[in-house]
XYZ file of C-alpha atoms in Angstrom:
547
model
C -0.141 0.087 0.139
C 2.294 3.242 0.757
C 5.849 2.819 1.890
C 7.791 3.472 5.381
C 11.463 4.676 7.206
C 14.173 4.545 9.392
C 16.394 3.186 12.536
C 18.929 3.911 14.709
C 21.756 1.503 12.673
C 22.151 -0.944 10.451
C 21.967 -4.611 10.322
C 21.043 -4.534 14.427
C 19.010 -1.480 14.983
C 18.648 -0.104 18.338
C 15.655 1.996 19.282
C 16.144 4.547 21.701
C 13.384 3.562 24.733
C 12.111 6.536 25.532
C 11.001 4.823 29.127
C 7.787 4.802 30.821
C 6.002 3.722 34.129
C 7.700 2.297 36.978
C 8.163 -0.974 35.240
C 11.818 -0.507 34.868
C 11.508 -1.466 30.927
C 13.203 1.874 30.387
C 16.402 -0.172 30.351
C 15.771 -2.548 27.840
C 17.092 -1.498 24.426
C 15.664 -3.850 21.933
C 17.620 -5.166 18.939
C 16.465 -5.441 15.731
C 17.784 -7.934 13.121
C 18.142 -7.223 9.619
C 19.096 -10.313 8.353
C 15.988 -11.846 10.459
C 13.828 -9.121 9.036
C 14.666 -10.084 5.644
C 14.657 -13.589 6.180
C 10.792 -13.615 7.484
C 9.828 -11.304 3.708
C 11.980 -13.633 1.898
C 10.382 -16.388 2.729
C 7.048 -15.393 2.797
C 7.163 -13.864 -0.588
C 8.894 -17.166 -2.076
C 7.084 -19.024 -4.594
C 6.343 -22.053 -2.563
C 3.739 -19.715 -0.672
C 1.920 -19.579 -3.790
C 0.989 -15.533 -3.324
C -0.691 -15.751 -0.184
C -4.375 -16.194 -1.663
C -7.213 -16.788 1.548
C -8.189 -20.355 1.561
C -5.421 -22.149 -0.079
C -2.486 -23.865 0.323
C -0.639 -20.916 0.771
C -2.331 -20.087 3.267
C -2.231 -23.273 5.015
C 1.753 -22.740 4.661
C 1.595 -18.806 5.664
C -0.907 -19.774 9.000
C 1.613 -22.587 10.223
C 4.921 -19.983 9.795
C 3.098 -17.067 11.812
C 1.506 -19.267 14.349
C 4.801 -20.819 14.827
C 7.276 -17.391 14.666
C 4.767 -16.172 17.400
C 5.114 -18.804 19.489
C 8.904 -18.953 19.339
C 8.969 -15.476 20.402
C 7.476 -16.439 23.192
C 3.716 -15.095 22.685
C 0.299 -16.829 23.427
C -2.444 -17.849 21.462
C -5.186 -15.252 21.732
C -8.312 -17.439 20.613
C -8.182 -19.843 24.092
C -4.726 -20.848 23.515
C -5.019 -20.766 19.799
C -3.643 -18.384 17.330
C -6.468 -18.841 14.474
C -9.124 -16.964 14.613
C -11.664 -18.502 12.000
C -13.023 -15.968 9.649
C -15.934 -17.400 7.393
C -15.532 -16.617 3.733
C -17.303 -17.259 0.392
C -14.950 -16.904 -3.405
C -17.140 -15.755 -5.684
C -15.835 -16.576 -9.242
C -17.082 -15.506 -12.729
C -16.481 -16.975 -15.924
C -13.668 -15.325 -17.969
C -15.898 -15.899 -20.794
C -18.384 -13.149 -20.461
C -20.895 -11.364 -22.756
C -21.252 -7.951 -22.122
C -23.024 -5.016 -24.473
C -23.354 -1.844 -23.303
C -25.132 1.143 -25.363
C -24.659 -1.193 -28.370
C -21.065 -1.560 -28.056
C -19.475 -4.977 -27.010
C -16.572 -5.052 -24.603
C -14.095 -7.480 -23.707
C -13.166 -9.213 -20.084
C -10.467 -7.665 -18.714
C -9.187 -5.250 -21.857
C -12.097 -3.011 -21.770
C -14.429 -4.003 -18.486
C -13.887 -6.168 -15.297
C -17.160 -7.556 -13.494
C -18.419 -9.995 -11.120
C -21.086 -11.077 -8.759
C -20.710 -11.571 -5.169
C -24.276 -13.642 -5.626
C -24.292 -17.463 -5.326
C -26.246 -17.746 -8.878
C -25.094 -20.070 -11.294
C -25.888 -17.792 -13.982
C -25.588 -14.024 -14.564
C -28.123 -13.045 -17.201
C -29.470 -8.842 -17.436
C -31.334 -7.924 -20.549
C -31.510 -4.478 -21.547
C -31.289 -2.936 -18.014
C -31.375 0.591 -18.351
C -27.880 2.959 -17.745
C -28.000 5.601 -15.505
C -24.989 7.678 -14.814
C -25.082 9.199 -11.007
C -21.952 11.321 -10.529
C -19.854 9.957 -8.150
C -22.528 7.973 -6.770
C -22.635 9.867 -3.385
C -25.323 10.368 -0.831
C -23.457 12.226 1.633
C -26.539 14.409 3.698
C -23.404 16.354 6.162
C -22.201 17.787 2.493
C -25.702 18.404 0.964
C -25.106 16.064 -1.930
C -27.032 12.952 -3.170
C -26.381 11.923 -6.668
C -29.301 9.810 -6.461
C -31.998 12.058 -5.422
C -35.428 11.854 -7.210
C -34.756 8.891 -9.257
C -35.594 5.136 -9.053
C -32.624 2.978 -9.130
C -35.026 -0.302 -9.444
C -33.668 -2.628 -11.954
C -30.840 -0.288 -13.508
C -27.743 0.003 -13.170
C -25.544 2.945 -12.286
C -22.679 4.452 -13.914
C -20.186 6.530 -11.610
C -17.145 8.165 -11.449
C -14.142 7.156 -9.448
C -13.190 8.853 -5.944
C -15.640 12.084 -4.995
C -16.229 15.498 -5.979
C -13.483 17.255 -3.912
C -10.897 15.783 -6.526
C -11.579 17.132 -9.425
C -12.283 20.987 -8.483
C -10.787 21.330 -4.985
C -11.422 24.885 -5.604
C -14.976 24.296 -4.556
C -13.832 23.277 -1.475
C -16.038 20.402 -1.433
C -15.889 17.430 0.173
C -11.997 17.553 1.462
C -10.291 18.919 -1.224
C -8.282 16.764 -2.702
C -8.063 14.491 0.169
C -10.087 11.604 -0.487
C -13.075 10.409 1.803
C -14.503 7.607 2.759
C -17.178 8.336 -0.122
C -14.519 8.132 -3.153
C -13.781 4.555 -1.770
C -15.009 1.757 -4.252
C -16.334 -0.201 -1.362
C -18.664 2.582 -0.526
C -19.684 2.997 -4.106
C -20.957 -0.395 -4.032
C -22.574 -0.249 -0.936
C -24.306 2.740 -1.863
C -25.797 1.493 -5.117
C -27.120 -1.552 -3.113
C -28.761 0.513 -0.771
C -30.601 2.343 -3.676
C -31.860 -0.814 -4.824
C -29.398 -0.646 -8.176
C -29.331 -3.596 -10.252
C -25.273 -3.477 -11.221
C -22.589 -0.797 -10.348
C -19.566 -0.014 -12.700
C -17.247 2.481 -11.711
C -15.311 4.166 -14.476
C -11.362 3.858 -14.093
C -9.426 6.931 -15.073
C -5.691 6.512 -13.770
C -5.430 9.963 -11.521
C -8.172 9.947 -9.483
C -7.744 6.111 -8.863
C -4.213 6.514 -8.065
C -3.397 3.070 -9.698
C -3.659 2.181 -13.366
C -6.027 -0.748 -15.448
C -3.491 -3.725 -14.920
C -4.117 -2.923 -10.768
C -7.851 -3.668 -11.585
C -7.466 -6.516 -13.678
C -5.241 -8.066 -11.736
C -7.060 -7.643 -8.555
C -11.163 -8.041 -9.384
C -10.381 -11.125 -11.671
C -10.576 -14.686 -10.483
C -11.633 -15.423 -7.339
C -13.149 -12.348 -4.707
C -13.526 -13.361 -1.055
C -16.567 -11.886 0.959
C -17.158 -12.534 4.658
C -20.432 -14.906 4.522
C -23.296 -12.047 4.848
C -26.775 -12.869 5.907
C -29.178 -13.375 3.387
C -30.902 -10.401 4.207
C -28.160 -8.184 3.416
C -27.381 -10.152 0.377
C -30.463 -9.592 -0.844
C -29.721 -6.036 -0.957
C -26.601 -6.198 -2.926
C -26.112 -5.551 -6.588
C -26.226 -8.303 -9.044
C -23.211 -6.861 -10.570
C -20.295 -4.761 -9.774
C -16.795 -3.751 -11.401
C -15.087 -1.217 -13.871
C -14.622 -0.333 -16.934
C -11.922 1.686 -18.800
C -11.866 5.374 -19.247
C -11.945 5.417 -23.557
C -14.661 2.562 -23.459
C -16.798 4.804 -21.318
C -15.782 7.510 -23.356
C -17.354 5.917 -26.290
C -21.099 4.420 -24.029
C -21.612 8.360 -23.754
C -21.042 8.887 -27.180
C -23.515 6.765 -28.015
C -26.108 8.122 -26.019
C -25.454 11.628 -27.518
C -23.568 13.059 -24.346
C -19.834 13.889 -23.470
C -18.490 12.940 -20.538
C -15.062 14.944 -20.277
C -18.548 17.789 -19.987
C -20.578 15.502 -17.317
C -17.142 15.058 -15.089
C -17.083 18.956 -14.789
C -20.675 18.804 -14.024
C -20.854 16.192 -11.467
C -18.000 17.505 -9.524
C -19.733 20.589 -9.464
C -23.279 19.564 -8.652
C -25.184 16.242 -7.784
C -26.465 14.578 -10.866
C -28.301 11.625 -12.762
C -29.290 11.519 -15.865
C -30.524 8.343 -17.771
C -28.788 7.380 -20.434
C -31.322 5.913 -22.960
C -29.261 3.024 -23.269
C -29.264 -0.331 -21.841
C -26.824 -3.021 -21.089
C -26.896 -7.094 -21.948
C -24.373 -9.109 -19.525
C -24.043 -12.971 -19.253
C -21.203 -15.244 -17.488
C -21.434 -18.444 -15.536
C -21.035 -17.557 -11.509
C -19.926 -19.669 -8.717
C -19.800 -19.480 -4.947
C -18.042 -21.849 -2.911
C -17.616 -21.320 1.080
C -14.503 -21.740 3.227
C -12.888 -20.414 6.504
C -10.095 -18.471 6.417
C -8.193 -17.506 9.473
C -6.732 -14.219 11.411
C -3.327 -15.169 13.505
C -3.694 -13.741 16.840
C -1.299 -13.602 19.262
C -0.886 -11.783 22.847
C 2.210 -10.791 25.133
C -0.092 -10.472 28.818
C 0.112 -7.444 30.408
C 1.382 -6.990 34.305
C -0.952 -4.582 35.428
C -4.000 -3.634 33.214
C -3.903 -7.019 31.109
C -7.327 -6.411 29.685
C -6.141 -3.387 28.049
C -4.571 -4.062 24.929
C -2.474 -1.915 22.346
C -2.910 -3.236 18.991
C -0.785 -4.569 16.226
C -2.015 -5.340 12.515
C -0.533 -6.137 9.173
C -2.458 -8.199 6.195
C -0.333 -11.696 5.474
C -2.755 -12.528 2.421
C -2.112 -11.241 -1.350
C -3.498 -12.047 -4.792
C -2.112 -15.542 -5.188
C -1.989 -17.693 -8.502
C -3.102 -16.462 -11.691
C -3.617 -19.554 -13.679
C -4.569 -17.115 -17.223
C -1.206 -15.685 -17.023
C 1.799 -16.573 -19.058
C 5.313 -16.940 -17.601
C 5.358 -16.225 -14.013
C 1.579 -16.376 -12.859
C 2.678 -15.755 -8.574
C 1.951 -12.586 -6.775
C 4.453 -12.613 -4.713
C 3.283 -9.704 -2.528
C 6.829 -9.217 -1.104
C 6.358 -5.712 -0.102
C 2.649 -6.078 0.086
C 2.322 -6.897 2.424
C 5.304 -9.832 3.601
C 7.145 -6.959 4.825
C 4.918 -5.939 6.840
C 4.316 -9.401 8.524
C 7.513 -9.878 9.474
C 7.453 -6.416 10.863
C 4.994 -6.776 13.457
C 6.941 -10.327 13.861
C 10.134 -8.589 14.601
C 8.164 -6.111 16.941
C 6.634 -8.721 19.117
C 10.066 -10.272 19.311
C 11.400 -7.055 21.180
C 8.229 -6.945 23.475
C 8.901 -10.508 24.481
C 12.311 -10.554 24.630
C 11.500 -7.369 27.097
C 9.239 -8.935 29.799
C 11.840 -11.945 29.526
C 14.440 -9.674 31.120
C 11.842 -8.956 33.570
C 10.261 -6.080 32.547
C 6.025 -6.514 31.466
C 4.337 -3.822 30.223
C 1.730 -3.055 32.090
C -0.984 -3.781 28.997
C -1.269 -6.152 26.943
C 0.041 -6.047 23.264
C -1.412 -8.146 21.195
C -0.433 -8.327 17.166
C -3.156 -9.312 14.354
C -2.120 -11.153 11.082
C -5.355 -10.611 8.861
C -7.072 -12.165 6.203
C -8.379 -10.990 2.822
C -7.409 -7.460 3.400
C -6.977 -7.345 -0.623
C -10.643 -8.149 -1.045
C -11.740 -5.625 1.326
C -10.492 -5.544 4.502
C -12.355 -9.041 5.208
C -9.920 -10.307 8.256
C -9.701 -6.905 10.195
C -13.860 -6.287 9.606
C -14.331 -9.177 11.163
C -11.958 -9.274 14.225
C -13.292 -5.657 14.436
C -17.108 -6.942 14.643
C -16.027 -10.378 16.055
C -12.953 -9.452 18.520
C -11.559 -11.640 20.523
C -10.713 -8.842 22.787
C -13.438 -6.198 23.730
C -13.027 -3.039 21.097
C -14.096 -0.812 24.291
C -10.663 -2.853 26.058
C -8.767 -2.233 22.740
C -6.572 1.637 23.777
C -5.597 2.185 19.924
C -3.881 0.171 16.791
C -0.425 0.585 14.690
C -1.153 -0.788 11.069
C 1.888 -2.109 8.656
C 1.013 -2.376 5.685
C 4.343 -2.174 3.218
C 7.658 -0.863 4.550
C 9.925 1.488 3.690
C 12.542 -0.608 1.221
C 13.927 2.741 0.243
C 16.729 4.037 2.793
C 16.603 6.375 5.670
C 14.634 9.537 5.768
C 14.375 12.678 7.562
C 10.737 13.077 7.729
C 7.937 10.490 8.620
C 4.773 10.136 6.894
C 1.426 9.969 8.824
C -1.064 8.730 6.728
C -4.435 11.277 7.252
C -2.516 12.979 9.754
C -4.474 14.989 12.158
C -7.292 12.328 13.066
C -6.464 11.408 16.466
C -3.594 12.095 19.688
C -2.315 8.542 18.961
C -0.043 10.515 16.493
C 1.667 12.460 19.450
C 2.735 8.795 21.106
C 4.731 8.656 16.934
C 5.623 12.636 17.053
C 7.265 11.834 20.832
C 9.194 8.781 19.623
C 10.728 10.914 16.122
C 12.631 13.463 18.302
C 15.031 10.698 19.314
C 15.727 9.726 15.587
C 15.805 13.567 14.183
C 12.718 13.723 12.040
C 9.360 15.744 11.261
C 5.477 14.011 10.801
C 4.437 14.704 7.768
C 1.104 14.431 5.998
C 1.156 11.916 2.960
C 2.222 13.393 -0.828
C -1.060 11.976 -2.137
C -4.321 12.215 0.091
C -6.517 11.664 -2.992
C -5.994 8.348 -2.714
C -7.479 7.746 0.484
C -4.674 6.089 2.054
C -6.806 6.324 5.373
C -9.497 4.152 4.101
C -7.558 1.558 2.029
C -5.722 -0.491 5.010
C -6.669 -2.841 7.888
C -6.957 0.045 10.524
C -9.727 1.867 9.361
C -12.366 -1.289 10.344
C -11.050 -0.378 14.336
C -11.433 3.372 13.288
C -14.975 2.278 12.517
C -15.269 1.356 15.408
C -13.401 4.510 17.392
C -10.336 3.045 18.200
C -7.733 5.318 17.681
C -5.773 4.194 14.449
C -2.333 4.939 12.319
C -0.918 3.934 9.385
C 2.282 5.276 9.279
C 6.341 5.407 7.669
C 7.835 6.159 5.247
C 9.034 9.813 4.031
C 9.598 11.774 0.669
C 13.253 13.079 1.632
C 15.982 11.155 1.767
C 18.403 11.382 4.281
C 21.592 12.168 2.014
C 22.361 12.088 -1.577
C 23.760 8.472 -2.540
C 19.727 7.304 -0.630
C 18.173 9.594 -3.026
C 19.950 7.854 -5.901
C 19.263 4.402 -4.796
C 15.803 5.237 -4.061
C 15.455 7.382 -7.690
C 17.417 3.686 -9.400
C 14.970 1.247 -6.795
C 11.975 3.105 -7.591
C 12.550 2.570 -11.261
C 13.411 -1.303 -10.863
C 10.134 -1.396 -9.278
C 7.440 0.467 -11.595
C 4.419 -1.053 -12.152
C 5.067 -3.881 -9.313
C 1.838 -2.922 -6.973
C -0.037 -5.841 -7.403
C 1.896 -7.075 -10.157
C 3.801 -10.217 -10.349
C 6.944 -8.489 -10.081
C 6.251 -7.770 -6.482
C 9.140 -9.687 -5.227
C 11.853 -9.825 -2.417
C 14.869 -8.226 -3.819
C 18.261 -8.524 -1.839
C 19.577 -5.097 -3.002
C 16.812 -3.620 -0.800
C 17.849 -0.979 1.839
C 15.754 -1.835 4.608
C 17.621 0.499 7.254
C 14.705 2.647 6.677
C 11.866 0.091 7.544
C 13.987 -0.361 10.451
C 14.223 2.537 12.242
C 10.176 2.940 11.329
C 9.893 -0.354 13.440
C 11.219 1.217 16.087
C 8.882 4.165 16.130
C 6.485 2.272 16.339
C 7.553 0.373 19.106
C 8.729 2.985 21.158
C 4.974 4.949 20.526
C 3.682 1.560 21.719
C 5.707 1.125 24.598
C 4.955 4.248 25.950
C 0.855 3.714 25.623
C 0.753 0.443 26.900
C 2.982 1.457 30.104
C 0.318 4.637 30.792
C -2.975 4.727 31.519
C -3.605 7.316 28.671
C -6.590 6.681 26.222
C -6.096 8.824 23.190
C -8.815 9.660 20.940
C -10.114 11.432 17.785
C -9.754 14.895 17.050
C -13.668 17.062 16.758
C -13.316 18.082 12.940
C -13.008 14.244 12.310
C -15.537 11.431 10.913
C -14.699 9.427 14.155
C -14.564 12.133 16.829
C -18.468 11.271 18.015
C -17.102 7.368 18.968
C -14.054 7.553 20.913
C -13.598 11.866 21.597
C -10.164 13.160 22.267
C -9.459 14.405 25.611
C -7.800 17.327 24.942
C -9.143 19.002 22.777
């Protein structure tokens, strides 16, 4: 997802502990072992693990590896002694052979459009379904915005733009300007179309506002699509088909309707809009559904004084798996995303365990959750947040690792969605020892805060941070290395070339582990309950004490 940052040395790196309460743990200096960190990344992202797709043989290997690693580190299984929490999942597989005609234009699956269905129907057969352009597909009363106002979507397919209205015309000060709100996320758009009674929902892909190219859509939205097992009532309300269409094909579709998509995009950013295209769609493809449990891995290190209060870490262990339709390399190894983050929580867990073994346990418990199904819509974290092993109101905060910094040390430190909660002050305090400054992400329009597992907990009111990496290399040599490595890894996000590289400079990643360690250590040995600031979406769930 996004990249992270540096530490106090190379190979074996020492975090400069800030100290805490009377536990004596301020005398413990953790040693982050770079070679061990590298080994974990390399093993988890090896071909043997088959891209770590949920409900596959690759998952079984991953679960065994993580459970053994946590056990060897001295942590205990959080689920009555087991490290595994079952997450009931359903895998939907749409046929590669799809017949799709919109406005009389034949569209090619994968090349022009990607469609799927999250229903148990064996055959999707839609005939003459009216197409309606609904702007950004947003219904947001707090922004006085409703793209569905006055239109009955029953039996119709909603065509909508990616992102939210603030992105296209930030000068109008709508929504959050260039910074994406949750209304810009694909998951919201499909959910809202379902609430509106639509038959289907299709998002127009545009690389800049989406923040990723069509290849990411094709790679991520084809093949088996996992989801949580939902109630029949929820399923009955869900759109029959959902997916994405390439921008040029959408432009052709609108032209067939006698409309200019470019003109309508400007109108959609300025005010809510809903226009019947007076065109229809015919869609047919086979579909299947299989039900299988996947698993979160949950390990804990019990606290001494307030063991029922938990400081949480998350990192998703899953990736995309294997695509047998590809020629050549078929394995999405997911080394950066997110073998690196998973290796990161293992290394942090080892440090906290070692601290306890030396006679300095934390007051609060430290719990690590390696989640499943993040790539399919934050499934594992959503399930845990709704079915927590430890009560949500006893969850103090959550630190999320989703990809680490492989570009060397930086002078700054990125906090995605900076300004949301008091939890950030713990990171800022830890940064002092590294002489670094906290900054916001460079591309808030990508909606990074809503795209990883911490968001599932934020929705429940748990202060959450997704941080690390930076934009300013520490020196010229690092800047030159970063430019070279960026070029090598160009286009590898959600692609088969996201593989472990022996020439990665992980000093920045290790430095970031130290920031998370220090912040969590401080919080685990205090009685503080950080909260969300007034201007945020989550303030009403757990308000900040100092506003």
